[in-house]
mmCIF file of C-alpha atoms in Angstrom:
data_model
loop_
_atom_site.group_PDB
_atom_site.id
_atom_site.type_symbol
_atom_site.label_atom_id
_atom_site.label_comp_id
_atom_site.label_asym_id
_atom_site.label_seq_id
_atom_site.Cartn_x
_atom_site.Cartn_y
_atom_site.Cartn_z
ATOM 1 C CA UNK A 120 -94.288 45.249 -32.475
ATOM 2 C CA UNK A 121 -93.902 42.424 -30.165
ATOM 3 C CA UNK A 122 -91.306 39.480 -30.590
ATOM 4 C CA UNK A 123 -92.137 36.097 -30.086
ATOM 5 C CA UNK A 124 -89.509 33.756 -30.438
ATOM 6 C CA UNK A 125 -89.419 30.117 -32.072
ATOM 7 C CA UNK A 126 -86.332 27.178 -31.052
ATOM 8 C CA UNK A 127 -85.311 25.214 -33.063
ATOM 9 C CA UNK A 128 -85.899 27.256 -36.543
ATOM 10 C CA UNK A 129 -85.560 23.915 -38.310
ATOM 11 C CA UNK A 130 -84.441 20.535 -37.176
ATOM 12 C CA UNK A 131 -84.187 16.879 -39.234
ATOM 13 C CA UNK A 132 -85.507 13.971 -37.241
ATOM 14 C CA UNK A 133 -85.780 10.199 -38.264
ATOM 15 C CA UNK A 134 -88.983 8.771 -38.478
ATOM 16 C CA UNK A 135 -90.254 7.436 -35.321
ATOM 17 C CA UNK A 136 -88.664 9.540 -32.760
ATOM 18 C CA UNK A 137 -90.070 12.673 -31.368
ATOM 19 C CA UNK A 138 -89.647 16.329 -31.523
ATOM 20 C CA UNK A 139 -90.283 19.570 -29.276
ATOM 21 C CA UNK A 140 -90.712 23.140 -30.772
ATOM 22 C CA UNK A 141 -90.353 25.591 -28.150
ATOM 23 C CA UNK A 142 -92.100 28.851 -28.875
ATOM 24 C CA UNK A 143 -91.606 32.257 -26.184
ATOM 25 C CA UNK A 144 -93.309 35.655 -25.960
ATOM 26 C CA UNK A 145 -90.556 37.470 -25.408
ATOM 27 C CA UNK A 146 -92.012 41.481 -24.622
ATOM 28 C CA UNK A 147 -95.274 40.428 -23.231
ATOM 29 C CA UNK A 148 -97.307 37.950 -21.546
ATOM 30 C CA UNK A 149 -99.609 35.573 -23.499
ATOM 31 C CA UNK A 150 -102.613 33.832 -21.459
ATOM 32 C CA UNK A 151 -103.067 32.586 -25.211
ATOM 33 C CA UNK A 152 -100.953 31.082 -27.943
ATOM 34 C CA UNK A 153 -101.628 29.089 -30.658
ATOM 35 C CA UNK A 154 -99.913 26.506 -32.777
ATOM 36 C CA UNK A 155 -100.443 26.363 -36.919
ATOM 37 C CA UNK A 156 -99.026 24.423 -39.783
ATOM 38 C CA UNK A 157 -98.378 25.467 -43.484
ATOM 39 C CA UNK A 158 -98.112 23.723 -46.286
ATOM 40 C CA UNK A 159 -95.876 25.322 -49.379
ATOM 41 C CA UNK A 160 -97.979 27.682 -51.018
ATOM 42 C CA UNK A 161 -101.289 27.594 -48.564
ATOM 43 C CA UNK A 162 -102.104 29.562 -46.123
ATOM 44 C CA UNK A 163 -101.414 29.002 -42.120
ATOM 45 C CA UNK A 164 -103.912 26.230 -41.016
ATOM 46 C CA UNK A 165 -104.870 26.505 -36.742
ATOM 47 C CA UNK A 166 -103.918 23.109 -35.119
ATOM 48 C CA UNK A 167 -104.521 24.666 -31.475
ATOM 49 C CA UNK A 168 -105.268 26.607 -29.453
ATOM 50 C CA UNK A 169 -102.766 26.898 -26.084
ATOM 51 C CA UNK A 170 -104.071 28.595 -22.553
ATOM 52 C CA UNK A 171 -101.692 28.904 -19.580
ATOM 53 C CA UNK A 172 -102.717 26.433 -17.110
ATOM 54 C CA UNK A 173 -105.245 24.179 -18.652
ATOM 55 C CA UNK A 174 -105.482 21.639 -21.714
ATOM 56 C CA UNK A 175 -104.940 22.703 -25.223
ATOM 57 C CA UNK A 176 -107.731 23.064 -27.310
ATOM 58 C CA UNK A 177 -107.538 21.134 -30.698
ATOM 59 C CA UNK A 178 -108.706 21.988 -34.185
ATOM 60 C CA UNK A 179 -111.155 19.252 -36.060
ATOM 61 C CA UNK A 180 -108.668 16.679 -37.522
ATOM 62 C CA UNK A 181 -105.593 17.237 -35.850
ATOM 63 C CA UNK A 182 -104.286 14.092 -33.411
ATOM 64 C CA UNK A 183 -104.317 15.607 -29.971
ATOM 65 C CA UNK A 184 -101.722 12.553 -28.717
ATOM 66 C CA UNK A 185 -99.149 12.947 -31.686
ATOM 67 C CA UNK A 186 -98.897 16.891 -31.130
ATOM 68 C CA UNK A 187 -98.762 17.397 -27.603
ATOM 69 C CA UNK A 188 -99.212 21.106 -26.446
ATOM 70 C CA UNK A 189 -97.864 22.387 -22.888
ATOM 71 C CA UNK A 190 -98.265 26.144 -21.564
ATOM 72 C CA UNK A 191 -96.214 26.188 -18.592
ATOM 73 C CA UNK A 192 -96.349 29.489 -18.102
ATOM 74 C CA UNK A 193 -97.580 32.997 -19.332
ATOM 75 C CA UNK A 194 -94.842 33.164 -21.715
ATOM 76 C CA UNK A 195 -93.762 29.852 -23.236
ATOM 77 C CA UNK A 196 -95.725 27.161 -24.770
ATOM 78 C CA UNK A 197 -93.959 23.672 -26.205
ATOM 79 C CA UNK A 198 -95.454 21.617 -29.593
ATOM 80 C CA UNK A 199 -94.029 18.150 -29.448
ATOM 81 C CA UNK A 200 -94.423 16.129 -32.333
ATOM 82 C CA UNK A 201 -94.682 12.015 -31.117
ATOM 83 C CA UNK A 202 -93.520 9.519 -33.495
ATOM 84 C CA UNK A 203 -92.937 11.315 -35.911
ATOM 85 C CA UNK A 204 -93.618 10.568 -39.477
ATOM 86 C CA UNK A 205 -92.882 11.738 -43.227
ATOM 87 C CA UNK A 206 -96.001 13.315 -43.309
ATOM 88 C CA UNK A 207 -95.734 15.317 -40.417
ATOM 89 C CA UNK A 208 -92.868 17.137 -41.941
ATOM 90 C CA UNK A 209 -93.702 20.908 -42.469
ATOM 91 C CA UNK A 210 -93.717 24.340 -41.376
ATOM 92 C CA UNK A 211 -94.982 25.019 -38.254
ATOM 93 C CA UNK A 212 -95.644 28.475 -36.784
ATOM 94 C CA UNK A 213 -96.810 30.025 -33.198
ATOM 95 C CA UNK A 214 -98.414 32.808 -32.288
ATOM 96 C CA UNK A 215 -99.037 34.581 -28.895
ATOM 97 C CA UNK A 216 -102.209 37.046 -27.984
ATOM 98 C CA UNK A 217 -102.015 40.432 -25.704
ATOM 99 C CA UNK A 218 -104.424 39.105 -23.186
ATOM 100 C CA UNK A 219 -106.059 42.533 -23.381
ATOM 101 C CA UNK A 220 -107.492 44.716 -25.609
ATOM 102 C CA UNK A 221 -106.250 45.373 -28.664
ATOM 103 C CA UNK A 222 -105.727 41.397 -28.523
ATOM 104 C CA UNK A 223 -103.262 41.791 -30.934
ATOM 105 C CA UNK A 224 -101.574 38.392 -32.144
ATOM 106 C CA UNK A 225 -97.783 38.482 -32.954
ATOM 107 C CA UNK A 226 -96.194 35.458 -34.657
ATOM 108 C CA UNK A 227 -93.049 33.630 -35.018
ATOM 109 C CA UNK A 228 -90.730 32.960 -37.209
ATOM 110 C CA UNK A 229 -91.390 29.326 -37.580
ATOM 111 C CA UNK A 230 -89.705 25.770 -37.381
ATOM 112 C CA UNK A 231 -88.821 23.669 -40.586
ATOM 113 C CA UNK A 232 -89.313 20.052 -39.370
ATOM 114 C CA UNK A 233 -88.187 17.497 -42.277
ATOM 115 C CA UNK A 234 -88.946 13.617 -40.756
ATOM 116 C CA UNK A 235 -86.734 11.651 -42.903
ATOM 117 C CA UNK B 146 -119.901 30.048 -41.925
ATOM 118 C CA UNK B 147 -116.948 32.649 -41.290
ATOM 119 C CA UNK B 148 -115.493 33.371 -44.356
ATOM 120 C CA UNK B 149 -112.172 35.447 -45.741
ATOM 121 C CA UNK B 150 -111.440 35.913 -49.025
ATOM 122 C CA UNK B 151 -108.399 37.509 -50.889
ATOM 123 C CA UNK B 152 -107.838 38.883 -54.319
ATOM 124 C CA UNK B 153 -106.069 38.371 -56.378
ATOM 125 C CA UNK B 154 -104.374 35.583 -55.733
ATOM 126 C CA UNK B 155 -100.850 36.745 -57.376
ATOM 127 C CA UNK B 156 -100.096 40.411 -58.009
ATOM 128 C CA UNK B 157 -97.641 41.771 -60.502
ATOM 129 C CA UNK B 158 -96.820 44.767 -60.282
ATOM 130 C CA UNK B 159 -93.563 47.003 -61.961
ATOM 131 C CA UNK B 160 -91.646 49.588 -59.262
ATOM 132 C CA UNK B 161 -93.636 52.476 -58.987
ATOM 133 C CA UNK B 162 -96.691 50.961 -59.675
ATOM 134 C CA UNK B 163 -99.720 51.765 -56.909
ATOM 135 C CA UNK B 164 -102.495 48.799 -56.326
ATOM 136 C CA UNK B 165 -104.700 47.798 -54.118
ATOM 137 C CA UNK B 166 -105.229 44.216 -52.919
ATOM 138 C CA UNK B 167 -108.772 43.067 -51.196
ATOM 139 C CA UNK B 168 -110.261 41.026 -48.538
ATOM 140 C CA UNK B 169 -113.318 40.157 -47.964
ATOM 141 C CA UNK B 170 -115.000 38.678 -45.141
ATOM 142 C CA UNK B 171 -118.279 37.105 -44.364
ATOM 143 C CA UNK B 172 -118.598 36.892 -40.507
ATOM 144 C CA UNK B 173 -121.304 36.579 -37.327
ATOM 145 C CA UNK B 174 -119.001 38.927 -35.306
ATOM 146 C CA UNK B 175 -115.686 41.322 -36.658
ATOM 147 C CA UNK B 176 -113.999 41.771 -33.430
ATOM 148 C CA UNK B 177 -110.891 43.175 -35.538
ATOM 149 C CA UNK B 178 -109.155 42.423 -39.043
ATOM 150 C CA UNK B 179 -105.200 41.938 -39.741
ATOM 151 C CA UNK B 180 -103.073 42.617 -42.052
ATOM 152 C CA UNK B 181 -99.685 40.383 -41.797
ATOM 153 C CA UNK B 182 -96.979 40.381 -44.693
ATOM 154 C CA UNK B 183 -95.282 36.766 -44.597
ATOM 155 C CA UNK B 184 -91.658 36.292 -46.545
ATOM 156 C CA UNK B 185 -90.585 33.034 -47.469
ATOM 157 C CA UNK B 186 -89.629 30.378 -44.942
ATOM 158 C CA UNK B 187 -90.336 32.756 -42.309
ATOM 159 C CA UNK B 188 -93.809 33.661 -39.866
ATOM 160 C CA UNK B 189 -96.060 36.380 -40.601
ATOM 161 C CA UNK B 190 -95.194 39.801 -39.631
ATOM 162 C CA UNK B 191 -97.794 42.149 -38.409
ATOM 163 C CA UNK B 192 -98.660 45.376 -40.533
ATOM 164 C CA UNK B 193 -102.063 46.766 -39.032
ATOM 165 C CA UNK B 194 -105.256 45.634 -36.935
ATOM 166 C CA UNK B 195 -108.350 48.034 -38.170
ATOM 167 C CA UNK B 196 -111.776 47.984 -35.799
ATOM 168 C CA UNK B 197 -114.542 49.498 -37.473
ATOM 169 C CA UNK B 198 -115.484 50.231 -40.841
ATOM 170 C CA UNK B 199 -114.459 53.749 -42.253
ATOM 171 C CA UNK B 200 -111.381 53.240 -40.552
ATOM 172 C CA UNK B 201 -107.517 53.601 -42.385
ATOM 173 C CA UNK B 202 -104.259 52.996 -41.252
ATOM 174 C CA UNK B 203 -100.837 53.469 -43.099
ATOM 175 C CA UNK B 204 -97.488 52.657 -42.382
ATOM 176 C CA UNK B 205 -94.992 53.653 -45.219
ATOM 177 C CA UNK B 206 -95.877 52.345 -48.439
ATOM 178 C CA UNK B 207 -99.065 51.148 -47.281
ATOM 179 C CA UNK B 208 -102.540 52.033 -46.353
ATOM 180 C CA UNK B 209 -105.402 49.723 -44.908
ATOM 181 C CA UNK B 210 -108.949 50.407 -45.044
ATOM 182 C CA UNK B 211 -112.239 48.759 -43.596
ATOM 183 C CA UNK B 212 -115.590 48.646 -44.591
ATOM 184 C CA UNK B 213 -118.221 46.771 -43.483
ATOM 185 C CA UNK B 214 -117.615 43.603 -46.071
ATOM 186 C CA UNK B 215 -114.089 44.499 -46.666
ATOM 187 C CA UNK B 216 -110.749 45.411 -46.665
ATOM 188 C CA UNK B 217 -107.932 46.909 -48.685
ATOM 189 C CA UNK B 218 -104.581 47.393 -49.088
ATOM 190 C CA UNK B 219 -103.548 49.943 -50.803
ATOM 191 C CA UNK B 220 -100.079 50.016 -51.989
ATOM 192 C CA UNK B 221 -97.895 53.418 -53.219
ATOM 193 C CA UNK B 222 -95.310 53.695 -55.594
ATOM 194 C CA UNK B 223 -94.157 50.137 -54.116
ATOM 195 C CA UNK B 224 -90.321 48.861 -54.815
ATOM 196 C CA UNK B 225 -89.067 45.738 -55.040
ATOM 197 C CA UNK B 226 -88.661 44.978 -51.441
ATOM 198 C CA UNK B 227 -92.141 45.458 -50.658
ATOM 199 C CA UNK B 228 -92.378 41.534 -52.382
ATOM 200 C CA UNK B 229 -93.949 39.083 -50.210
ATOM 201 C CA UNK B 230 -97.686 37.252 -49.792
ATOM 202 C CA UNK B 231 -99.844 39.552 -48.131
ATOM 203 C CA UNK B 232 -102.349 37.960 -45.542
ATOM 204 C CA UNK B 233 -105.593 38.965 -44.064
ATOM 205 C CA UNK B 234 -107.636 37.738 -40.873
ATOM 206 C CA UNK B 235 -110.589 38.255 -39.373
ATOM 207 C CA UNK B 236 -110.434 37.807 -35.234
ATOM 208 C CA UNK B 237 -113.955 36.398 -34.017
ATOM 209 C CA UNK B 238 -115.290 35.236 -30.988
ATOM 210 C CA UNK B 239 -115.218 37.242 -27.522
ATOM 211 C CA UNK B 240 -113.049 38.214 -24.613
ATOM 212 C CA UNK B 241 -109.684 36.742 -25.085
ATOM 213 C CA UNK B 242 -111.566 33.977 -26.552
ATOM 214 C CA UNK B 243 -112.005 33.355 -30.396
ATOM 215 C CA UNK B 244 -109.345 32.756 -33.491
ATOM 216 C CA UNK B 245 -108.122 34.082 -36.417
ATOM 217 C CA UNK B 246 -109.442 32.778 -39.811
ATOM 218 C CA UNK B 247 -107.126 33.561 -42.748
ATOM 219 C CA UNK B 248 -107.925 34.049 -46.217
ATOM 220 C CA UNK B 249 -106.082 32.362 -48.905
ATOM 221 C CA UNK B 250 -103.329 35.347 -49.002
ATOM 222 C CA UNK B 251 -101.536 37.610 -52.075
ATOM 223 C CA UNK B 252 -98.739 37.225 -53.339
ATOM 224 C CA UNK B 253 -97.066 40.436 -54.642
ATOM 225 C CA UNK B 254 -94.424 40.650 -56.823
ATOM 226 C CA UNK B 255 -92.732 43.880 -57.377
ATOM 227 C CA UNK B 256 -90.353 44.379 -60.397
ATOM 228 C CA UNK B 257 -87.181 46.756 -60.342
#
């Protein structure tokens, strides 16, 4: 299957400062990622949806200007976390889309953020 | 309202032991449903995308079917490595356009 790749795979931060997840298709070219969250023991919750070119698309409830989404291109996309807080700390998880049929969605293998 | 929903919730099974696990899904337009296996502390990993109902794929120890208000997955003889949550999805919308939506997941556990 494809790979899509994830940097860092966990980082610590101090509350306040910021942090950028960097997330690459890696086999194939994505027009489409997205960005979720989990929480231990639920499943993967969509915080947005990322197109090459144009403004993210944000799920109900999640703060557009504390997790700021950039697709630069068709095969990178970049989650930065502003301010960061306590509760922001979690799993967080991308995913890229063929931009064709099958539209099959490949994910990656996450970033542990603790916010201490 | 697009719905998924997976059962059971936990699966115990001893080595050897064949199940099946099922999703079901209540949704205005199935452009495709996914079957991902997710480990601890790491993203899901894709097993199968099925179409249309009456259609099966199988890759190893597993087999996924479709029907028109479900899905299962049908596990063989599995060992101990085949432990992990099991996740479903239904892909809606159109084009390149639309989401997944996730059921809850199962969680197998596979004793030597």
């Amino acid at each position: 299957g494809a790979v899509v790749s994830q940097h860092p795979s966990w980082v610590i931060c101090k509350s306040g400062t910021s942090v950028k997840i960097e997330c690459r298709s890696l086999d194939f070219q994505a027009t489409t990622m997205f960005w979720y969250r989990q929480f231990p023991k639920q499943s993967l919750m969509l915080m947005a949806t990322s197109n090459e070119g144009s403004k993210a698309t944000y799920e109900q409830g999640v703060e557009k200007d504390k997790f700021l989404i950039n697709h630069a291109s068709l095969t990178l996309s970049t989650l930065t976390v502003t301010s960061a807080h306590p509760e922001d700390s979690s799993f967080y998880i991308c995913s890229a889309r063929g931009d064709f049929p099958p539209y099959e969605q490949y994910f990656g293998p996450g970033t542990r953020l603790t916010v201490t | 309202e697009d719905q998924v929903t997976q059962s059971p919730e936990a699966l115990r099974l001893q080595e050897g032991e064949s199940s099946s696990l099922n999703c079901s899904y209540t949704v205005s337009g199935l452009r495709g449903l996914f079957w991902y296996r997710q480990d601890p502390g790491k993203g899901p990993e894709f097993l199968f995308t099925l179409y249309s109902a009456g259609e099966e794929k199988e890759k190893e120890r597993l087999k996924a079917t479709l029907t028109k208000k479900e899905s299962f997955l049908h596990i063989t003889a599995p060992k101990p490595e085949d432990s992990a949550t099991y996740l479903c999805a239904v892909l809606t919308g159109s084009g390149n356009t639309g989401k997944l939506i996730f059921g809850q997941g199962t969680t197998l556990q596979v004793k030597p």
